[in-house]
C-alpha cells in the first residue's frame, strides 16, 4: 500500500520539536502508526508497539526497567500506549530527568486508540509535558493528494464568483474513509467494518473501558446512527436501546472515547447576549462510511432514492471534514451548533471559533440550487455574533460559488 501524505504531518513535526512528549490519538486503523513512522528518517526513531504480546508483558512486569532500556539518542515511539497504564508515571520521571539534563524535547511520541479524557492517569501524569493531537481517517484533500484545507480557505482567503464541476458526492464520501479501504478498491467494505467493530467491542471495550456487555454498544450505535445530526435526547435513546441512564452515559462516552462518534455542543454567550440557546449536543460519526455500515445502506442508493436520509449523511460528512480540517490548522478551534431557544427553525449547523472569538458559520444543504431563504439562519447567526463574524457559507451540491449578502456565500461541495 502506497504511503499517502497526511495533512497533520506538518503540525506533528512542529509539535515534536517543542514538546517533550506528543500523544497522537485517533480511531483504530486511521493511520497513526504509519504517520509516526514516516515523519523522521528510520535511523532517528525507535518504534515499539504494545500490540505485541511479549513487549506488552515486559512493560507491565517492570515498567521502570522497560523505560530505562529505551535508547536515549532517538525519538521513541510507543504505539497503543493505553494498553500499559503501568508505565505512565515512569514516563513522567524519565521526561523530568531528561529535562534536568537539558534534553527535554522530542523524547516520545505516544499513540493510542483512546482519546485523552478516557485516559485520566496519562493526562495527569504528563500534564504540562505532553501535547495532544488527533488523527482522523482520510479527508477529501488527502484522497486527492492535496494539502488544501477548506476551513483555512473559508477563513482566510478572498472568495470570488466562480463555477466548479459538479462533484460526485457519493464518491467523495466513499473515498474519504479509513486508509485501508480507501486505497484498496476491491476490499469487502462490509466485512472490513464488521471486523473493525468486533475488535473494538471484543478488546477495547473490555480492556480499557471495563464494559461488561459490549454487545449493547452495537445497539447504541445503531440507535445513534438513526439520529445523526439531531439533538441528543437521552430519554429517547435509552428507551430505544434498553439502557438505564448510568449505562447509557458510560457506553456513549466509550463511543466518543474510541473515536466512533463525536458530539458538538450548542453555541452560547449567555453573559453577553439577551438570548437563550438549547443545551443539547448533536451527535455525529467520525467516519461517514461507518455510519452507512450501521444503517445497512449503500451511499449511492441512498443518494438516488432517499434524499431525506442523504441530507443527514451529507451533514455528517461535512461535520467530519470540519473536524479533520480544524485539527490540522495552527492554534485551537471550537466547533458548535447555533440553536436559539426563541426562534425555532433558525438553527445553523456549525459555528467554528478561534481563541480570539472570531467565527465562521456553515449550513449544509443537499439542494443543487439555492435562494435567499436558504440564508435566513446564517443571517440570524451573523447578526447575533456581530463584528466577530467573519463569514457564513451554505455548502450545497451545485456548481456556483456566489455571494448572498453581507459576508455570506454559497459554496459548492466540489
CSV table of C-alpha atoms in Angstrom, one decimal:
chain,number,residue,atom,x,y,z
A,1,UNK,CA,0.0,0.0,0.0
A,2,UNK,CA,1.5,3.4,-1.0
A,3,UNK,CA,2.1,5.9,1.7
A,4,UNK,CA,-0.3,8.9,1.4
A,5,UNK,CA,1.0,12.1,2.9
A,6,UNK,CA,-1.2,13.2,5.9
A,7,UNK,CA,-2.1,16.9,6.4
A,8,UNK,CA,-1.5,16.5,10.1
A,9,UNK,CA,2.2,15.6,9.4
A,10,UNK,CA,3.5,19.2,9.5
A,11,UNK,CA,1.7,20.1,12.7
A,12,UNK,CA,3.0,16.8,14.3
A,13,UNK,CA,6.6,17.6,13.1
A,14,UNK,CA,6.5,21.1,14.6
A,15,UNK,CA,4.9,19.8,17.9
A,16,UNK,CA,7.6,17.2,18.3
A,17,UNK,CA,10.2,20.0,18.2
A,18,UNK,CA,8.6,21.9,21.1
A,19,UNK,CA,7.2,19.3,23.5
A,20,UNK,CA,8.9,16.5,25.5
A,21,UNK,CA,6.1,14.1,24.5
A,22,UNK,CA,3.3,14.0,22.0
A,23,UNK,CA,0.2,11.9,22.3
A,24,UNK,CA,-1.3,11.1,18.9
A,25,UNK,CA,-4.7,9.6,19.3
A,26,UNK,CA,-7.4,8.6,16.8
A,27,UNK,CA,-9.6,5.8,15.7
A,28,UNK,CA,-8.3,2.3,15.1
A,29,UNK,CA,-6.9,1.8,11.6
A,30,UNK,CA,-6.8,5.6,10.8
A,31,UNK,CA,-3.1,5.5,10.0
A,32,UNK,CA,-1.4,6.7,13.3
A,33,UNK,CA,1.4,4.1,13.2
A,34,UNK,CA,2.1,4.8,9.5
A,35,UNK,CA,2.2,8.5,10.1
A,36,UNK,CA,4.6,8.5,13.1
A,37,UNK,CA,6.9,6.1,11.3
A,38,UNK,CA,7.2,8.4,8.3
A,39,UNK,CA,7.8,11.8,10.0
A,40,UNK,CA,11.5,11.2,10.6
A,41,UNK,CA,14.2,9.1,9.0
A,42,UNK,CA,14.1,5.5,10.1
A,43,UNK,CA,17.5,5.7,11.9
A,44,UNK,CA,16.3,8.6,14.1
A,45,UNK,CA,13.4,6.8,15.7
A,46,UNK,CA,12.8,3.7,17.8
A,47,UNK,CA,9.4,2.1,17.2
A,48,UNK,CA,7.7,-0.3,19.6
A,49,UNK,CA,4.1,-1.4,19.9
A,50,UNK,CA,2.1,-2.7,22.8
A,51,UNK,CA,0.1,-4.7,20.3
A,52,UNK,CA,2.9,-7.2,20.6
A,53,UNK,CA,2.2,-9.6,23.5
A,54,UNK,CA,5.9,-10.0,24.6
A,55,UNK,CA,6.6,-6.3,24.6
A,56,UNK,CA,3.4,-5.5,26.5
A,57,UNK,CA,4.1,-8.2,29.1
A,58,UNK,CA,7.7,-6.9,29.6
A,59,UNK,CA,6.5,-3.3,30.1
A,60,UNK,CA,3.8,-4.4,32.6
A,61,UNK,CA,6.2,-6.6,34.6
A,62,UNK,CA,8.9,-3.9,35.2
A,63,UNK,CA,7.9,-0.6,33.7
A,64,UNK,CA,10.9,1.3,35.2
A,65,UNK,CA,13.4,-1.1,33.6
A,66,UNK,CA,11.5,-1.1,30.3
A,67,UNK,CA,11.6,2.7,30.1
A,68,UNK,CA,15.2,2.8,31.2
A,69,UNK,CA,16.1,0.4,28.3
A,70,UNK,CA,14.9,2.7,25.6
A,71,UNK,CA,17.6,4.4,23.5
A,72,UNK,CA,18.4,7.9,24.7
A,73,UNK,CA,19.6,9.2,21.3
A,74,UNK,CA,16.4,8.5,19.4
A,75,UNK,CA,12.8,9.6,19.3
A,76,UNK,CA,11.0,6.7,21.0
A,77,UNK,CA,7.6,5.9,19.5
A,78,UNK,CA,5.3,3.8,21.7
A,79,UNK,CA,2.2,2.6,19.9
A,80,UNK,CA,-1.1,1.7,21.6
A,81,UNK,CA,0.2,3.1,24.9
A,82,UNK,CA,-3.2,2.8,26.6
A,83,UNK,CA,-2.6,-0.9,26.9
A,84,UNK,CA,0.1,-0.5,29.6
A,85,UNK,CA,-1.0,2.2,32.0
A,86,UNK,CA,1.7,1.0,34.4
A,87,UNK,CA,4.3,3.0,32.5
A,88,UNK,CA,2.7,6.4,32.8
A,89,UNK,CA,4.4,7.5,36.0
A,90,UNK,CA,7.7,6.1,34.7
A,91,UNK,CA,7.4,8.1,31.5
A,92,UNK,CA,6.9,11.2,33.7
A,93,UNK,CA,10.0,10.5,35.7
A,94,UNK,CA,12.0,9.8,32.5
A,95,UNK,CA,10.9,13.1,30.9
A,96,UNK,CA,11.6,15.1,34.1
A,97,UNK,CA,15.1,13.6,34.4
A,98,UNK,CA,15.9,14.4,30.8
A,99,UNK,CA,14.6,17.9,31.2
A,100,UNK,CA,17.0,18.4,34.1
A,101,UNK,CA,19.8,17.2,31.8
A,102,UNK,CA,18.8,19.9,29.3
A,103,UNK,CA,17.4,17.3,26.8
A,104,UNK,CA,13.8,17.9,27.3
A,105,UNK,CA,12.5,18.0,23.7
A,106,UNK,CA,11.3,15.3,21.3
A,107,UNK,CA,11.7,12.3,23.7
A,108,UNK,CA,8.4,10.4,23.0
A,109,UNK,CA,5.6,10.1,20.6
A,110,UNK,CA,2.8,8.0,22.2
A,111,UNK,CA,-0.1,6.8,20.1
A,112,UNK,CA,-3.4,5.4,21.2
A,113,UNK,CA,-6.9,4.5,20.1
A,114,UNK,CA,-8.5,6.2,23.1
A,115,UNK,CA,-8.9,9.9,23.5
A,116,UNK,CA,-7.1,11.7,26.3
A,117,UNK,CA,-10.3,12.2,28.5
A,118,UNK,CA,-10.6,8.4,28.6
A,119,UNK,CA,-7.1,8.1,30.0
A,120,UNK,CA,-7.1,10.4,33.1
A,121,UNK,CA,-4.0,8.7,34.5
A,122,UNK,CA,-1.9,9.5,31.4
A,123,UNK,CA,-3.3,13.0,31.3
A,124,UNK,CA,-2.5,13.7,34.9
A,125,UNK,CA,1.0,12.1,34.8
A,126,UNK,CA,2.1,14.1,31.7
A,127,UNK,CA,0.3,17.4,32.4
A,128,UNK,CA,2.5,20.2,31.1
A,129,UNK,CA,4.8,17.8,29.4
A,130,UNK,CA,2.7,16.4,26.6
A,131,UNK,CA,0.8,17.8,23.6
A,132,UNK,CA,-2.3,16.0,22.3
A,133,UNK,CA,-3.1,15.7,18.5
A,134,UNK,CA,-5.8,13.7,16.8
A,135,UNK,CA,-5.5,11.9,13.5
A,136,UNK,CA,-8.8,11.2,11.6
A,137,UNK,CA,-9.4,8.9,8.6
A,138,UNK,CA,-8.6,10.4,5.2
A,139,UNK,CA,-10.1,13.8,4.4
A,140,UNK,CA,-11.2,14.7,0.9
A,141,UNK,CA,-8.0,16.7,0.4
A,142,UNK,CA,-5.8,13.7,1.4
A,143,UNK,CA,-7.6,11.4,-1.0
A,144,UNK,CA,-6.7,13.9,-3.8
A,145,UNK,CA,-3.1,14.2,-2.5
A,146,UNK,CA,-3.6,17.9,-1.7
A,147,UNK,CA,-2.7,19.9,1.3
A,148,UNK,CA,-5.7,22.2,0.8
A,149,UNK,CA,-7.7,23.0,4.0
A,150,UNK,CA,-11.3,24.1,3.3
A,151,UNK,CA,-11.7,25.7,6.7
A,152,UNK,CA,-8.5,27.6,6.2
A,153,UNK,CA,-9.6,28.8,2.8
A,154,UNK,CA,-13.0,29.9,4.0
A,155,UNK,CA,-11.4,31.6,7.0
A,156,UNK,CA,-8.5,33.4,5.4
A,157,UNK,CA,-8.9,33.7,1.6
A,158,UNK,CA,-10.9,36.1,-0.5
A,159,UNK,CA,-13.8,34.4,-2.4
A,160,UNK,CA,-14.7,35.2,-6.0
A,161,UNK,CA,-17.6,34.2,-8.2
A,162,UNK,CA,-16.6,31.0,-9.9
A,163,UNK,CA,-18.1,27.9,-11.5
A,164,UNK,CA,-17.0,24.4,-10.4
A,165,UNK,CA,-17.6,21.0,-11.9
A,166,UNK,CA,-20.4,19.3,-10.1
A,167,UNK,CA,-19.0,16.9,-7.5
A,168,UNK,CA,-19.8,13.2,-7.4
A,169,UNK,CA,-20.9,13.4,-3.8
A,170,UNK,CA,-21.3,9.6,-3.2
A,171,UNK,CA,-17.7,9.0,-4.5
A,172,UNK,CA,-16.3,11.9,-2.3
A,173,UNK,CA,-17.8,10.3,0.8
A,174,UNK,CA,-16.9,6.7,-0.2
A,175,UNK,CA,-13.2,7.6,-0.6
A,176,UNK,CA,-12.9,9.8,2.5
A,177,UNK,CA,-12.5,7.0,5.0
A,178,UNK,CA,-10.0,4.7,6.6
A,179,UNK,CA,-6.8,4.3,4.6
A,180,UNK,CA,-7.0,0.6,4.0
A,181,UNK,CA,-10.5,0.6,2.4
A,182,UNK,CA,-9.9,3.9,0.7
A,183,UNK,CA,-6.8,2.7,-1.1
A,184,UNK,CA,-8.0,-0.9,-1.8
A,185,UNK,CA,-10.9,-0.7,-4.2
A,186,UNK,CA,-11.5,-4.5,-4.2
A,187,UNK,CA,-11.9,-4.9,-0.4
A,188,UNK,CA,-15.2,-6.1,1.0
A,189,UNK,CA,-16.2,-3.0,3.0
A,190,UNK,CA,-19.0,-4.6,5.0
A,191,UNK,CA,-16.6,-7.4,6.1
A,192,UNK,CA,-13.9,-4.8,6.9
A,193,UNK,CA,-16.2,-2.7,9.1
A,194,UNK,CA,-17.6,-5.8,10.8
A,195,UNK,CA,-14.1,-6.8,11.8
A,196,UNK,CA,-13.3,-3.3,12.8
A,197,UNK,CA,-16.3,-3.1,15.1
A,198,UNK,CA,-15.7,-6.6,16.5
A,199,UNK,CA,-12.1,-5.6,17.5
A,200,UNK,CA,-13.4,-2.5,19.3
A,201,UNK,CA,-16.2,-4.4,21.1
A,202,UNK,CA,-14.2,-7.5,22.0
A,203,UNK,CA,-11.0,-5.9,23.0
A,204,UNK,CA,-11.1,-2.1,23.6
A,205,UNK,CA,-14.5,-2.0,25.3
A,206,UNK,CA,-13.4,-4.7,27.8
A,207,UNK,CA,-9.7,-3.8,28.1
A,208,UNK,CA,-9.7,0.0,28.8
A,209,UNK,CA,-13.4,0.8,29.5
A,210,UNK,CA,-14.3,-2.2,31.6
A,211,UNK,CA,-17.6,-2.7,29.8
A,212,UNK,CA,-19.4,-5.9,30.8
A,213,UNK,CA,-21.9,-6.1,27.9
A,214,UNK,CA,-20.1,-4.8,24.8
A,215,UNK,CA,-22.8,-6.2,22.6
A,216,UNK,CA,-25.1,-3.4,23.9
A,217,UNK,CA,-22.7,-0.8,22.3
A,218,UNK,CA,-23.8,-2.1,18.9
A,219,UNK,CA,-27.4,-1.4,19.8
A,220,UNK,CA,-26.5,2.1,21.0
A,221,UNK,CA,-24.5,2.8,17.8
A,222,UNK,CA,-27.5,1.8,15.6
A,223,UNK,CA,-29.7,4.0,17.7
A,224,UNK,CA,-27.3,6.9,17.4
A,225,UNK,CA,-27.0,6.3,13.6
A,226,UNK,CA,-30.7,6.9,13.2
A,227,UNK,CA,-30.3,10.3,15.0
A,228,UNK,CA,-27.2,11.6,13.3
A,229,UNK,CA,-27.2,15.4,13.1
A,230,UNK,CA,-30.0,15.6,15.6
A,231,UNK,CA,-30.1,16.9,19.1
A,232,UNK,CA,-29.3,14.2,21.5
A,233,UNK,CA,-32.4,13.3,23.6
A,234,UNK,CA,-31.1,10.9,26.2
A,235,UNK,CA,-34.5,9.6,27.2
A,236,UNK,CA,-35.5,8.5,23.7
A,237,UNK,CA,-32.1,6.8,23.1
A,238,UNK,CA,-32.2,5.0,26.4
A,239,UNK,CA,-35.7,3.7,25.6
A,240,UNK,CA,-34.7,2.7,22.2
A,241,UNK,CA,-31.5,0.8,23.3
A,242,UNK,CA,-32.9,-0.6,26.6
A,243,UNK,CA,-30.3,1.1,28.8
A,244,UNK,CA,-30.6,2.9,32.1
A,245,UNK,CA,-29.0,6.3,32.5
A,246,UNK,CA,-25.8,5.2,34.1
A,247,UNK,CA,-25.2,2.5,31.4
A,248,UNK,CA,-26.1,4.9,28.6
A,249,UNK,CA,-23.7,7.6,29.7
A,250,UNK,CA,-20.9,5.1,30.2
A,251,UNK,CA,-21.4,3.5,26.8
A,252,UNK,CA,-21.9,6.7,24.9
A,253,UNK,CA,-18.7,8.1,26.5
A,254,UNK,CA,-16.9,5.0,25.2
A,255,UNK,CA,-18.2,5.5,21.7
A,256,UNK,CA,-16.7,9.0,21.8
A,257,UNK,CA,-13.5,7.8,23.5
A,258,UNK,CA,-13.0,5.2,20.8
A,259,UNK,CA,-13.5,7.8,18.1
A,260,UNK,CA,-16.5,6.1,16.6
A,261,UNK,CA,-18.7,9.2,17.4
A,262,UNK,CA,-18.3,12.7,18.5
A,263,UNK,CA,-20.6,15.3,19.9
A,264,UNK,CA,-20.9,19.0,19.1
A,265,UNK,CA,-22.2,21.4,21.9
A,266,UNK,CA,-24.5,24.3,21.4
A,267,UNK,CA,-23.1,27.8,20.9
A,268,UNK,CA,-23.9,30.1,23.7
A,269,UNK,CA,-22.7,33.5,25.0
A,270,UNK,CA,-25.2,34.0,27.9
A,271,UNK,CA,-23.2,36.7,29.7
A,272,UNK,CA,-23.1,38.9,26.6
A,273,UNK,CA,-26.4,38.4,24.9
A,274,UNK,CA,-30.1,38.6,25.8
A,275,UNK,CA,-30.7,35.2,24.2
A,276,UNK,CA,-31.0,31.7,25.4
A,277,UNK,CA,-29.8,28.6,23.5
A,278,UNK,CA,-30.6,25.0,23.6
A,279,UNK,CA,-28.2,23.0,25.8
A,280,UNK,CA,-28.4,19.7,23.9
A,281,UNK,CA,-25.5,18.4,21.9
A,282,UNK,CA,-25.6,17.0,18.4
A,283,UNK,CA,-24.2,13.6,17.6
A,284,UNK,CA,-22.1,12.6,14.5
A,285,UNK,CA,-19.9,9.7,13.4
A,286,UNK,CA,-16.2,10.2,12.8
A,287,UNK,CA,-16.4,8.2,9.6
A,288,UNK,CA,-19.5,8.6,7.3
A,289,UNK,CA,-18.9,5.2,5.7
A,290,UNK,CA,-19.1,3.5,9.1
A,291,UNK,CA,-22.4,5.4,9.7
A,292,UNK,CA,-23.7,3.9,6.4
A,293,UNK,CA,-22.5,0.4,7.5
A,294,UNK,CA,-24.5,0.7,10.7
A,295,UNK,CA,-27.6,1.9,8.7
A,296,UNK,CA,-27.1,-1.0,6.3
A,297,UNK,CA,-27.4,1.4,3.4
A,298,UNK,CA,-25.4,2.0,0.3
A,299,UNK,CA,-24.4,5.6,-0.2
A,300,UNK,CA,-25.1,5.6,-4.0
A,301,UNK,CA,-28.5,4.0,-3.5
A,302,UNK,CA,-29.4,6.5,-0.7
A,303,UNK,CA,-28.3,9.4,-2.9
A,304,UNK,CA,-30.6,8.3,-5.7
A,305,UNK,CA,-33.7,7.2,-3.7
A,306,UNK,CA,-33.7,8.6,-0.2
A,307,UNK,CA,-33.0,12.3,-0.3
A,308,UNK,CA,-34.1,12.9,3.3
A,309,UNK,CA,-31.6,10.3,4.7
A,310,UNK,CA,-29.0,11.6,2.3
A,311,UNK,CA,-29.3,15.1,3.8
A,312,UNK,CA,-28.4,13.7,7.2
A,313,UNK,CA,-25.5,11.7,5.7
A,314,UNK,CA,-24.2,14.8,3.9
A,315,UNK,CA,-24.3,16.8,7.1
A,316,UNK,CA,-22.4,14.1,8.9
A,317,UNK,CA,-19.8,14.1,6.1
A,318,UNK,CA,-19.3,17.9,6.4
A,319,UNK,CA,-19.1,17.6,10.2
A,320,UNK,CA,-16.3,15.1,9.9
A,321,UNK,CA,-14.5,17.2,7.3
A,322,UNK,CA,-14.7,20.2,9.7
A,323,UNK,CA,-13.1,18.2,12.5
A,324,UNK,CA,-10.4,17.0,10.1
A,325,UNK,CA,-9.7,20.5,8.8
A,326,UNK,CA,-9.6,22.3,12.1
A,327,UNK,CA,-7.5,19.6,13.7
A,328,UNK,CA,-4.5,20.3,11.4
A,329,UNK,CA,-4.6,24.1,11.4
A,330,UNK,CA,-2.3,26.0,13.8
A,331,UNK,CA,-4.0,27.1,17.0
A,332,UNK,CA,-7.2,25.9,18.7
A,333,UNK,CA,-10.7,25.9,17.1
A,334,UNK,CA,-14.0,25.3,18.8
A,335,UNK,CA,-17.0,23.7,16.9
A,336,UNK,CA,-20.6,24.2,18.0
A,337,UNK,CA,-24.1,24.4,16.6
A,338,UNK,CA,-26.1,27.6,16.7
A,339,UNK,CA,-29.6,26.9,18.1
A,340,UNK,CA,-31.5,29.8,19.8
A,341,UNK,CA,-34.5,28.8,22.0
A,342,UNK,CA,-36.6,31.7,20.8
A,343,UNK,CA,-36.5,31.2,17.0
A,344,UNK,CA,-37.3,27.6,16.3
A,345,UNK,CA,-36.2,26.6,12.9
A,346,UNK,CA,-33.4,29.2,12.9
A,347,UNK,CA,-30.5,27.0,13.8
A,348,UNK,CA,-27.2,26.9,12.0
A,349,UNK,CA,-25.5,23.6,11.6
A,350,UNK,CA,-21.9,24.6,12.6
A,351,UNK,CA,-20.1,27.6,14.1
A,352,UNK,CA,-16.3,27.4,14.2
A,353,UNK,CA,-14.5,29.9,16.5
A,354,UNK,CA,-10.9,30.5,17.3
A,355,UNK,CA,-9.3,31.7,20.6
A,356,UNK,CA,-10.0,35.3,19.7
A,357,UNK,CA,-13.7,34.7,19.4
A,358,UNK,CA,-13.7,35.1,15.6
A,359,UNK,CA,-16.2,32.8,13.9
A,360,UNK,CA,-17.4,31.4,10.6
A,361,UNK,CA,-20.7,29.6,10.3
A,362,UNK,CA,-21.7,26.7,8.0
A,363,UNK,CA,-25.1,25.5,6.8
A,364,UNK,CA,-25.3,22.2,4.8
A,365,UNK,CA,-28.0,21.7,2.1
A,366,UNK,CA,-28.2,18.8,-0.3
A,367,UNK,CA,-30.0,21.1,-2.9
A,368,UNK,CA,-28.3,21.8,-6.2
A,369,UNK,CA,-29.7,25.4,-6.2
A,370,UNK,CA,-30.2,28.0,-3.5
A,371,UNK,CA,-32.2,31.2,-2.9
A,372,UNK,CA,-32.2,34.0,-0.4
A,373,UNK,CA,-34.4,32.0,2.1
A,374,UNK,CA,-31.6,29.4,2.4
A,375,UNK,CA,-29.5,32.1,4.1
A,376,UNK,CA,-32.0,33.3,6.8
A,377,UNK,CA,-30.5,31.1,9.5
A,378,UNK,CA,-27.0,32.4,8.7
A,379,UNK,CA,-28.2,36.0,8.8
A,380,UNK,CA,-29.5,35.5,12.3
A,381,UNK,CA,-26.2,33.8,13.3
A,382,UNK,CA,-24.2,36.7,11.7
A,383,UNK,CA,-26.3,39.4,13.4
A,384,UNK,CA,-26.1,37.7,16.8
A,385,UNK,CA,-22.3,37.2,16.7
A,386,UNK,CA,-21.7,40.6,15.3
A,387,UNK,CA,-18.3,42.0,14.4
A,388,UNK,CA,-16.5,38.8,15.2
A,389,UNK,CA,-18.4,37.0,12.5
A,390,UNK,CA,-16.0,36.6,9.6
A,391,UNK,CA,-18.1,34.6,7.0
A,392,UNK,CA,-21.1,32.4,6.7
A,393,UNK,CA,-21.4,29.8,3.9
A,394,UNK,CA,-24.0,27.3,2.7
A,395,UNK,CA,-22.3,24.2,1.3
A,396,UNK,CA,-24.6,22.7,-1.4
A,397,UNK,CA,-24.4,20.2,-4.2
A,398,UNK,CA,-24.5,22.8,-7.0
A,399,UNK,CA,-21.7,24.4,-9.2
A,400,UNK,CA,-21.6,28.1,-8.5
A,401,UNK,CA,-19.6,29.9,-5.9
A,402,UNK,CA,-21.6,33.1,-5.4
A,403,UNK,CA,-22.2,35.8,-2.7
A,404,UNK,CA,-25.6,36.0,-1.0
A,405,UNK,CA,-25.3,39.2,1.1
A,406,UNK,CA,-23.0,40.7,3.7
A,407,UNK,CA,-20.3,38.1,4.4
A,408,UNK,CA,-22.5,35.2,3.1
A,409,UNK,CA,-21.6,32.9,0.3
A,410,UNK,CA,-23.0,29.8,-1.5
A,411,UNK,CA,-20.1,27.3,-1.7
A,412,UNK,CA,-20.4,24.1,-3.9
A,413,UNK,CA,-19.2,21.0,-2.2
A,414,UNK,CA,-16.8,20.5,-5.1
